[in-house]
Amino acid sequence: MKNFLEYYYNFLNITVHEKKDYYYFQYNQENYAFVYTNRSISELNAIYQLVGNLKKYHKIVLNKNNSPITFLNNKQYVLLKVNYHKGNINYSDLEVKEVAMSKEMEILLRNNWVDLIGKKIDYLEYQREHLKDKYKVLDESLDYYIGMSENCIAYLNYTLAKSKSTNLDYLSVNHKRITCNSKVSFYNPLNIIIDHKSRDVSEYLKYLFIKGTYHISLLREIIINSNLSNYGYQLLYARMLYPSFYFDIYEKIINNKELESESYFFIKKTAEYEEYLNTIYQLINQITRIPSIDWV
C-alpha cells in the first residue's frame, strides 16, 4: 500500500496504517485518508469542485492521472486530505451554504423528494415479492413504514400545491444521511448532496432521536435557528415523516450486512417516534402554522 500511494500521489516515505474500511497516514504534517467510495466519477468531479469553496470539508486529492478515483483491487478509492475538527456536531454545523447551480452540479441534486420516495416504495414492494418468508420481522413491519412514506408524499404534494417558496428556500450543501455525531465524519465530502436546506435539519433531528440524545430545549433551539420559511418548515416536517433510518437498516439486513434482529430497535421505538413527530410539529407551530397529520 505504501508504494501504491507513493506512486499515484507523488508522496515520499509515508507510513500507512490500515483500519477496517480505509487507510490513513501523515505527510508534511497533514492527515490523509484513502477511502472506498461508490460515488460515480461525475459526482466526485462535482464534489471536488464544490468543496473547493467549503473550508471545513476534507479536500479530495487528485491522483497523478488528475482523477479523483484510484482503483485498488477493482474497487474505487478516493484520497482525502482531512481537516481534524474537534468535538461533536451541533445545530451550528447545519449552517448552510447556497450552491450556485451549474450543469456539472446537477448530478448531485436530490430535491425531487416525491419522485425519489415514490421510486423507493415501488422498489421495496417489488423486492418484497422476492424475499417472501425470508425475513419475517421485516415483512411484518414494512407496511407501517411504507405507510409513513406515503404520508410523506401526500404532505409534500399538498405543500407543493398550496405553499410558495421564498428567498429562504434555496438549494444548498446537504448530506445523504447524518449517522455520526463526529465533526470529522460530518465534514466528509463523500456524503455531500444538493438539496433544500431542511434536509440536513431533518436528518440531524432523526439522528438525535435514534441516539436518544434529544430534549425539548435542544429541539426548540434547532428548529428556531433553522431559519426556514413556512414552506421550508413544511418540507422539514414532511421529511420527518420519511423513515430513512428504518429503510437504511432494512437494506443492510437484506444485503447481509446486519442481522434481522437489528431492526427490533427501530420497531420498538415506533410509538416514541410518533410522539417525537408531534413534539416537532408543536415546536414548528410556535413559529409558523403548518398542516397537521391526523394520526400523529
mmCIF file of C-alpha atoms in Angstrom:
data_model
loop_
_atom_site.group_PDB
_atom_site.id
_atom_site.type_symbol
_atom_site.label_atom_id
_atom_site.label_comp_id
_atom_site.label_asym_id
_atom_site.label_seq_id
_atom_site.Cartn_x
_atom_site.Cartn_y
_atom_site.Cartn_z
ATOM 1 C CA MET A 1 0.000 0.000 0.000
ATOM 2 C CA LYS A 2 2.870 2.377 0.800
ATOM 3 C CA ASN A 3 4.349 2.021 -2.704
ATOM 4 C CA PHE A 4 0.905 2.205 -4.281
ATOM 5 C CA LEU A 5 0.058 5.545 -2.653
ATOM 6 C CA GLU A 6 3.513 6.992 -3.196
ATOM 7 C CA TYR A 7 3.263 6.150 -6.886
ATOM 8 C CA TYR A 8 -0.242 7.505 -7.521
ATOM 9 C CA TYR A 9 0.038 10.645 -5.369
ATOM 10 C CA ASN A 10 3.747 11.512 -5.507
ATOM 11 C CA PHE A 11 4.398 11.048 -1.787
ATOM 12 C CA LEU A 12 7.762 10.119 -0.307
ATOM 13 C CA ASN A 13 8.488 7.794 2.623
ATOM 14 C CA ILE A 14 4.991 7.617 4.108
ATOM 15 C CA THR A 15 3.908 5.172 6.810
ATOM 16 C CA VAL A 16 0.464 3.779 6.040
ATOM 17 C CA HIS A 17 -1.926 2.426 8.670
ATOM 18 C CA GLU A 18 -4.966 0.300 7.937
ATOM 19 C CA LYS A 19 -8.374 0.314 9.598
ATOM 20 C CA LYS A 20 -11.437 -1.745 8.795
ATOM 21 C CA ASP A 21 -12.512 0.125 5.673
ATOM 22 C CA TYR A 22 -9.819 2.716 4.952
ATOM 23 C CA TYR A 23 -6.099 3.559 5.093
ATOM 24 C CA TYR A 24 -4.573 6.612 6.739
ATOM 25 C CA PHE A 25 -1.204 8.343 7.000
ATOM 26 C CA GLN A 26 0.503 11.683 7.572
ATOM 27 C CA TYR A 27 2.598 13.656 5.127
ATOM 28 C CA ASN A 28 4.178 17.080 5.750
ATOM 29 C CA GLN A 29 2.160 17.314 8.972
ATOM 30 C CA GLU A 30 -1.119 16.861 7.070
ATOM 31 C CA ASN A 31 -3.551 13.991 7.651
ATOM 32 C CA TYR A 32 -4.809 11.822 4.796
ATOM 33 C CA ALA A 33 -7.361 9.015 4.456
ATOM 34 C CA PHE A 34 -7.641 6.664 1.476
ATOM 35 C CA VAL A 35 -11.271 5.523 1.485
ATOM 36 C CA TYR A 36 -13.594 3.388 -0.613
ATOM 37 C CA THR A 37 -16.470 5.169 -2.362
ATOM 38 C CA ASN A 38 -19.384 4.132 -4.546
ATOM 39 C CA ARG A 39 -19.946 7.657 -5.847
ATOM 40 C CA SER A 40 -19.667 7.990 -9.635
ATOM 41 C CA ILE A 41 -16.853 9.859 -11.368
ATOM 42 C CA SER A 42 -19.328 12.590 -12.376
ATOM 43 C CA GLU A 43 -20.460 13.013 -8.769
ATOM 44 C CA LEU A 44 -16.889 13.086 -7.487
ATOM 45 C CA ASN A 45 -15.840 15.709 -10.044
ATOM 46 C CA ALA A 46 -18.777 17.867 -8.943
ATOM 47 C CA ILE A 47 -17.935 17.344 -5.256
ATOM 48 C CA TYR A 48 -14.277 18.177 -5.934
ATOM 49 C CA GLN A 49 -15.348 21.482 -7.458
ATOM 50 C CA LEU A 50 -17.895 22.195 -4.733
ATOM 51 C CA VAL A 51 -15.674 21.616 -1.691
ATOM 52 C CA GLY A 52 -13.002 23.898 -3.097
ATOM 53 C CA ASN A 53 -15.078 26.722 -1.596
ATOM 54 C CA LEU A 54 -16.052 24.905 1.621
ATOM 55 C CA LYS A 55 -13.235 25.397 4.104
ATOM 56 C CA LYS A 56 -14.444 22.969 6.777
ATOM 57 C CA TYR A 57 -14.772 19.958 4.485
ATOM 58 C CA HIS A 58 -11.997 17.461 3.798
ATOM 59 C CA LYS A 59 -10.475 18.004 0.372
ATOM 60 C CA ILE A 60 -10.364 15.420 -2.400
ATOM 61 C CA VAL A 61 -6.801 14.920 -3.680
ATOM 62 C CA LEU A 62 -6.427 14.145 -7.384
ATOM 63 C CA ASN A 63 -4.063 11.340 -8.356
ATOM 64 C CA LYS A 64 -1.221 11.535 -10.882
ATOM 65 C CA ASN A 65 -3.769 10.998 -13.670
ATOM 66 C CA ASN A 66 -5.676 14.081 -12.489
ATOM 67 C CA SER A 67 -8.604 11.897 -11.422
ATOM 68 C CA PRO A 68 -10.391 11.770 -8.038
ATOM 69 C CA ILE A 69 -10.750 7.978 -8.332
ATOM 70 C CA THR A 70 -7.951 5.450 -7.936
ATOM 71 C CA PHE A 71 -8.714 1.760 -8.384
ATOM 72 C CA LEU A 72 -7.404 -0.779 -5.907
ATOM 73 C CA ASN A 73 -8.378 -4.452 -6.289
ATOM 74 C CA ASN A 74 -11.090 -3.386 -8.742
ATOM 75 C CA LYS A 75 -12.646 -1.068 -6.141
ATOM 76 C CA GLN A 76 -12.655 2.696 -6.431
ATOM 77 C CA TYR A 77 -10.998 4.781 -3.740
ATOM 78 C CA VAL A 78 -10.608 8.485 -3.057
ATOM 79 C CA LEU A 79 -7.804 10.186 -1.163
ATOM 80 C CA LEU A 80 -8.985 12.815 1.314
ATOM 81 C CA LYS A 81 -6.880 15.499 2.945
ATOM 82 C CA VAL A 82 -8.542 15.506 6.339
ATOM 83 C CA ASN A 83 -9.445 18.531 8.442
ATOM 84 C CA TYR A 84 -9.466 17.278 12.014
ATOM 85 C CA HIS A 85 -12.266 19.161 13.734
ATOM 86 C CA LYS A 86 -12.546 18.567 17.458
ATOM 87 C CA GLY A 87 -15.770 17.600 19.160
ATOM 88 C CA ASN A 88 -19.239 16.663 18.053
ATOM 89 C CA ILE A 89 -21.614 18.433 15.698
ATOM 90 C CA ASN A 90 -24.393 20.690 16.910
ATOM 91 C CA TYR A 91 -27.062 22.793 15.239
ATOM 92 C CA SER A 92 -24.492 25.453 14.278
ATOM 93 C CA ASP A 93 -22.823 22.901 11.974
ATOM 94 C CA LEU A 94 -26.054 22.838 9.980
ATOM 95 C CA GLU A 95 -25.238 26.339 8.769
ATOM 96 C CA VAL A 96 -25.897 26.170 5.062
ATOM 97 C CA LYS A 97 -24.061 27.445 2.026
ATOM 98 C CA GLU A 98 -26.116 28.248 -1.038
ATOM 99 C CA VAL A 99 -24.951 26.425 -4.158
ATOM 100 C CA ALA A 100 -24.515 28.249 -7.449
ATOM 101 C CA MET A 101 -26.016 25.603 -9.705
ATOM 102 C CA SER A 102 -24.333 24.581 -12.949
ATOM 103 C CA LYS A 103 -24.759 21.698 -15.374
ATOM 104 C CA GLU A 104 -21.981 19.801 -13.588
ATOM 105 C CA MET A 105 -23.657 20.242 -10.190
ATOM 106 C CA GLU A 106 -26.973 18.761 -11.332
ATOM 107 C CA ILE A 107 -25.614 15.246 -10.761
ATOM 108 C CA LEU A 108 -25.717 15.964 -7.001
ATOM 109 C CA LEU A 109 -29.330 17.184 -6.908
ATOM 110 C CA ARG A 110 -31.649 15.205 -4.626
ATOM 111 C CA ASN A 111 -34.531 17.677 -4.242
ATOM 112 C CA ASN A 112 -37.258 15.811 -6.145
ATOM 113 C CA TRP A 113 -38.453 14.057 -2.994
ATOM 114 C CA VAL A 114 -41.832 12.939 -4.317
ATOM 115 C CA ASP A 115 -40.252 11.078 -7.214
ATOM 116 C CA LEU A 116 -37.371 9.636 -5.179
ATOM 117 C CA ILE A 117 -39.566 8.398 -2.328
ATOM 118 C CA GLY A 118 -42.129 7.014 -4.768
ATOM 119 C CA LYS A 119 -39.421 5.009 -6.524
ATOM 120 C CA LYS A 120 -38.168 3.772 -3.140
ATOM 121 C CA ILE A 121 -41.645 2.471 -2.251
ATOM 122 C CA ASP A 122 -42.008 0.762 -5.642
ATOM 123 C CA TYR A 123 -38.594 -0.864 -5.227
ATOM 124 C CA LEU A 124 -39.376 -2.133 -1.725
ATOM 125 C CA GLU A 125 -42.706 -3.599 -2.791
ATOM 126 C CA TYR A 126 -41.121 -5.296 -5.805
ATOM 127 C CA GLN A 127 -38.259 -6.600 -3.688
ATOM 128 C CA ARG A 128 -40.664 -7.895 -1.066
ATOM 129 C CA GLU A 129 -42.151 -10.342 -3.549
ATOM 130 C CA HIS A 130 -38.722 -11.912 -3.974
ATOM 131 C CA LEU A 131 -37.998 -12.127 -0.245
ATOM 132 C CA LYS A 132 -41.173 -13.818 0.931
ATOM 133 C CA ASP A 133 -40.762 -15.878 4.120
ATOM 134 C CA LYS A 134 -37.054 -14.990 4.384
ATOM 135 C CA TYR A 135 -37.326 -12.015 6.771
ATOM 136 C CA LYS A 136 -40.416 -12.372 8.942
ATOM 137 C CA VAL A 137 -39.784 -9.321 11.152
ATOM 138 C CA LEU A 138 -39.107 -7.038 8.212
ATOM 139 C CA ASP A 139 -42.115 -8.342 6.322
ATOM 140 C CA GLU A 140 -44.420 -7.708 9.279
ATOM 141 C CA SER A 141 -43.138 -4.177 9.893
ATOM 142 C CA LEU A 142 -42.649 -2.944 6.320
ATOM 143 C CA ASP A 143 -46.267 -1.904 5.668
ATOM 144 C CA TYR A 144 -46.184 0.587 8.541
ATOM 145 C CA TYR A 145 -43.064 2.330 7.203
ATOM 146 C CA ILE A 146 -44.324 2.302 3.623
ATOM 147 C CA GLY A 147 -47.485 3.919 5.003
ATOM 148 C CA MET A 148 -45.360 6.634 6.646
ATOM 149 C CA SER A 149 -43.610 7.227 3.328
ATOM 150 C CA GLU A 150 -46.946 7.547 1.539
ATOM 151 C CA ASN A 151 -47.995 10.115 4.157
ATOM 152 C CA CYS A 152 -44.749 11.941 3.432
ATOM 153 C CA ILE A 153 -45.534 12.048 -0.292
ATOM 154 C CA ALA A 154 -49.089 13.256 0.344
ATOM 155 C CA TYR A 155 -47.800 16.007 2.651
ATOM 156 C CA LEU A 156 -45.194 17.039 0.092
ATOM 157 C CA ASN A 157 -47.751 17.180 -2.712
ATOM 158 C CA TYR A 158 -50.038 19.337 -0.566
ATOM 159 C CA THR A 159 -47.142 21.653 0.299
ATOM 160 C CA LEU A 160 -46.044 21.997 -3.321
ATOM 161 C CA ALA A 161 -49.628 22.741 -4.411
ATOM 162 C CA LYS A 162 -50.667 25.117 -1.623
ATOM 163 C CA SER A 163 -47.474 26.862 -0.442
ATOM 164 C CA LYS A 164 -44.941 29.107 -2.105
ATOM 165 C CA SER A 165 -41.185 29.113 -1.722
ATOM 166 C CA THR A 166 -39.361 32.309 -0.746
ATOM 167 C CA ASN A 167 -35.818 33.618 -0.965
ATOM 168 C CA LEU A 168 -35.058 31.443 2.081
ATOM 169 C CA ASP A 169 -35.727 28.299 0.053
ATOM 170 C CA TYR A 170 -32.519 27.952 -1.903
ATOM 171 C CA LEU A 171 -30.522 24.863 -2.801
ATOM 172 C CA SER A 172 -27.603 24.209 -0.508
ATOM 173 C CA VAL A 173 -24.986 21.674 0.555
ATOM 174 C CA ASN A 174 -26.600 18.796 2.467
ATOM 175 C CA HIS A 175 -25.783 15.215 3.402
ATOM 176 C CA LYS A 176 -27.262 11.910 2.280
ATOM 177 C CA ARG A 177 -27.531 10.946 5.936
ATOM 178 C CA ILE A 178 -26.284 12.111 9.313
ATOM 179 C CA THR A 179 -25.358 8.913 11.138
ATOM 180 C CA CYS A 180 -22.474 10.041 13.331
ATOM 181 C CA ASN A 181 -22.025 12.908 15.796
ATOM 182 C CA SER A 182 -18.357 13.423 14.944
ATOM 183 C CA LYS A 183 -17.395 16.606 13.091
ATOM 184 C CA VAL A 184 -14.705 14.640 11.250
ATOM 185 C CA SER A 185 -17.445 12.414 9.845
ATOM 186 C CA PHE A 186 -19.854 15.300 9.184
ATOM 187 C CA TYR A 187 -17.318 17.141 7.023
ATOM 188 C CA ASN A 188 -16.599 14.132 4.820
ATOM 189 C CA PRO A 189 -17.400 15.398 1.285
ATOM 190 C CA LEU A 190 -18.250 11.892 0.042
ATOM 191 C CA ASN A 191 -21.599 12.251 1.851
ATOM 192 C CA ILE A 192 -22.499 15.512 0.088
ATOM 193 C CA ILE A 193 -25.618 16.088 -1.999
ATOM 194 C CA ILE A 194 -27.505 19.243 -3.028
ATOM 195 C CA ASP A 195 -30.998 19.758 -1.659
ATOM 196 C CA HIS A 196 -33.281 22.145 0.200
ATOM 197 C CA LYS A 197 -31.610 23.090 3.475
ATOM 198 C CA SER A 198 -34.393 21.469 5.537
ATOM 199 C CA ARG A 199 -32.956 18.049 4.661
ATOM 200 C CA ASP A 200 -29.931 18.294 6.961
ATOM 201 C CA VAL A 201 -32.098 19.663 9.773
ATOM 202 C CA SER A 202 -34.474 16.702 9.491
ATOM 203 C CA GLU A 203 -31.644 14.163 9.297
ATOM 204 C CA TYR A 204 -29.999 15.682 12.374
ATOM 205 C CA LEU A 205 -33.303 15.557 14.262
ATOM 206 C CA LYS A 206 -33.679 11.884 13.287
ATOM 207 C CA TYR A 207 -30.123 11.210 14.439
ATOM 208 C CA LEU A 208 -30.843 12.748 17.851
ATOM 209 C CA PHE A 209 -33.931 10.556 18.164
ATOM 210 C CA ILE A 210 -32.128 7.327 17.278
ATOM 211 C CA LYS A 211 -29.341 8.111 19.743
ATOM 212 C CA GLY A 212 -31.797 9.222 22.423
ATOM 213 C CA THR A 213 -29.887 12.465 22.997
ATOM 214 C CA TYR A 214 -32.706 14.933 22.398
ATOM 215 C CA HIS A 215 -34.513 17.175 24.852
ATOM 216 C CA ILE A 216 -37.139 19.820 24.310
ATOM 217 C CA SER A 217 -34.861 22.847 24.691
ATOM 218 C CA LEU A 218 -32.377 21.441 22.156
ATOM 219 C CA LEU A 219 -35.144 20.667 19.659
ATOM 220 C CA ARG A 220 -36.565 24.154 20.068
ATOM 221 C CA GLU A 221 -33.130 25.694 19.545
ATOM 222 C CA ILE A 222 -32.537 23.683 16.351
ATOM 223 C CA ILE A 223 -35.934 24.463 14.873
ATOM 224 C CA ILE A 224 -35.768 28.191 15.667
ATOM 225 C CA ASN A 225 -32.224 28.535 14.338
ATOM 226 C CA SER A 226 -33.095 26.671 11.125
ATOM 227 C CA ASN A 227 -34.394 29.998 9.786
ATOM 228 C CA LEU A 228 -36.842 28.362 7.383
ATOM 229 C CA SER A 229 -39.832 29.827 5.598
ATOM 230 C CA ASN A 230 -43.318 28.439 6.184
ATOM 231 C CA TYR A 231 -42.782 26.396 3.014
ATOM 232 C CA GLY A 232 -39.414 25.198 4.361
ATOM 233 C CA TYR A 233 -40.882 24.149 7.714
ATOM 234 C CA GLN A 234 -43.500 22.107 5.850
ATOM 235 C CA LEU A 235 -40.698 20.397 3.908
ATOM 236 C CA LEU A 236 -38.903 19.755 7.199
ATOM 237 C CA TYR A 237 -41.969 18.124 8.718
ATOM 238 C CA ALA A 238 -42.593 16.072 5.571
ATOM 239 C CA ARG A 239 -39.015 14.833 5.671
ATOM 240 C CA MET A 240 -39.502 13.788 9.304
ATOM 241 C CA LEU A 241 -42.347 11.559 8.085
ATOM 242 C CA TYR A 242 -39.944 9.670 5.833
ATOM 243 C CA PRO A 243 -38.430 6.795 7.909
ATOM 244 C CA SER A 244 -34.982 6.782 6.341
ATOM 245 C CA PHE A 245 -33.484 5.166 9.451
ATOM 246 C CA TYR A 246 -35.700 2.077 9.027
ATOM 247 C CA PHE A 247 -35.076 1.762 5.285
ATOM 248 C CA ASP A 248 -31.321 2.049 5.824
ATOM 249 C CA ILE A 249 -31.256 -0.862 8.271
ATOM 250 C CA TYR A 250 -33.658 -2.787 6.001
ATOM 251 C CA GLU A 251 -31.178 -2.508 3.113
ATOM 252 C CA LYS A 252 -28.283 -3.609 5.306
ATOM 253 C CA ILE A 253 -30.197 -6.653 6.501
ATOM 254 C CA ILE A 254 -31.240 -7.913 3.079
ATOM 255 C CA ASN A 255 -27.692 -7.316 1.818
ATOM 256 C CA ASN A 256 -26.335 -9.458 4.681
ATOM 257 C CA LYS A 257 -24.536 -6.566 6.351
ATOM 258 C CA GLU A 258 -26.660 -6.688 9.523
ATOM 259 C CA LEU A 259 -28.726 -9.301 11.349
ATOM 260 C CA GLU A 260 -32.509 -9.033 11.147
ATOM 261 C CA SER A 261 -32.590 -8.582 14.920
ATOM 262 C CA GLU A 262 -31.059 -5.105 14.417
ATOM 263 C CA SER A 263 -34.464 -3.941 13.158
ATOM 264 C CA TYR A 264 -36.048 -4.574 16.599
ATOM 265 C CA PHE A 265 -34.511 -1.380 17.938
ATOM 266 C CA PHE A 266 -36.350 0.784 15.402
ATOM 267 C CA ILE A 267 -39.615 -1.144 15.527
ATOM 268 C CA LYS A 268 -39.793 -0.882 19.332
ATOM 269 C CA LYS A 269 -39.419 2.894 19.091
ATOM 270 C CA THR A 270 -42.448 3.341 16.807
ATOM 271 C CA ALA A 271 -44.745 4.874 19.450
ATOM 272 C CA GLU A 272 -41.936 7.081 20.745
ATOM 273 C CA TYR A 273 -41.237 8.352 17.227
ATOM 274 C CA GLU A 274 -44.891 9.282 16.764
ATOM 275 C CA GLU A 275 -44.639 11.318 19.976
ATOM 276 C CA TYR A 276 -41.407 12.844 18.655
ATOM 277 C CA LEU A 277 -43.161 13.854 15.433
ATOM 278 C CA ASN A 278 -45.893 15.518 17.467
ATOM 279 C CA THR A 279 -43.293 17.413 19.500
ATOM 280 C CA ILE A 280 -41.577 18.629 16.315
ATOM 281 C CA TYR A 281 -44.961 19.691 14.933
ATOM 282 C CA GLN A 282 -45.842 21.636 18.093
ATOM 283 C CA LEU A 283 -42.467 23.402 18.135
ATOM 284 C CA ILE A 284 -42.783 24.403 14.460
ATOM 285 C CA ASN A 285 -46.260 25.746 15.135
ATOM 286 C CA GLN A 286 -44.850 28.060 17.783
ATOM 287 C CA ILE A 287 -43.075 29.763 14.857
ATOM 288 C CA THR A 288 -45.461 29.305 11.923
ATOM 289 C CA ARG A 289 -48.650 27.365 11.267
ATOM 290 C CA ILE A 290 -48.278 24.215 9.157
ATOM 291 C CA PRO A 291 -50.810 21.477 8.282
ATOM 292 C CA SER A 292 -51.161 18.565 10.692
ATOM 293 C CA ILE A 293 -51.250 14.800 10.139
ATOM 294 C CA ASP A 294 -54.335 13.124 11.631
ATOM 295 C CA TRP A 295 -52.599 10.075 13.099
ATOM 296 C CA VAL A 296 -49.776 11.981 14.794
#
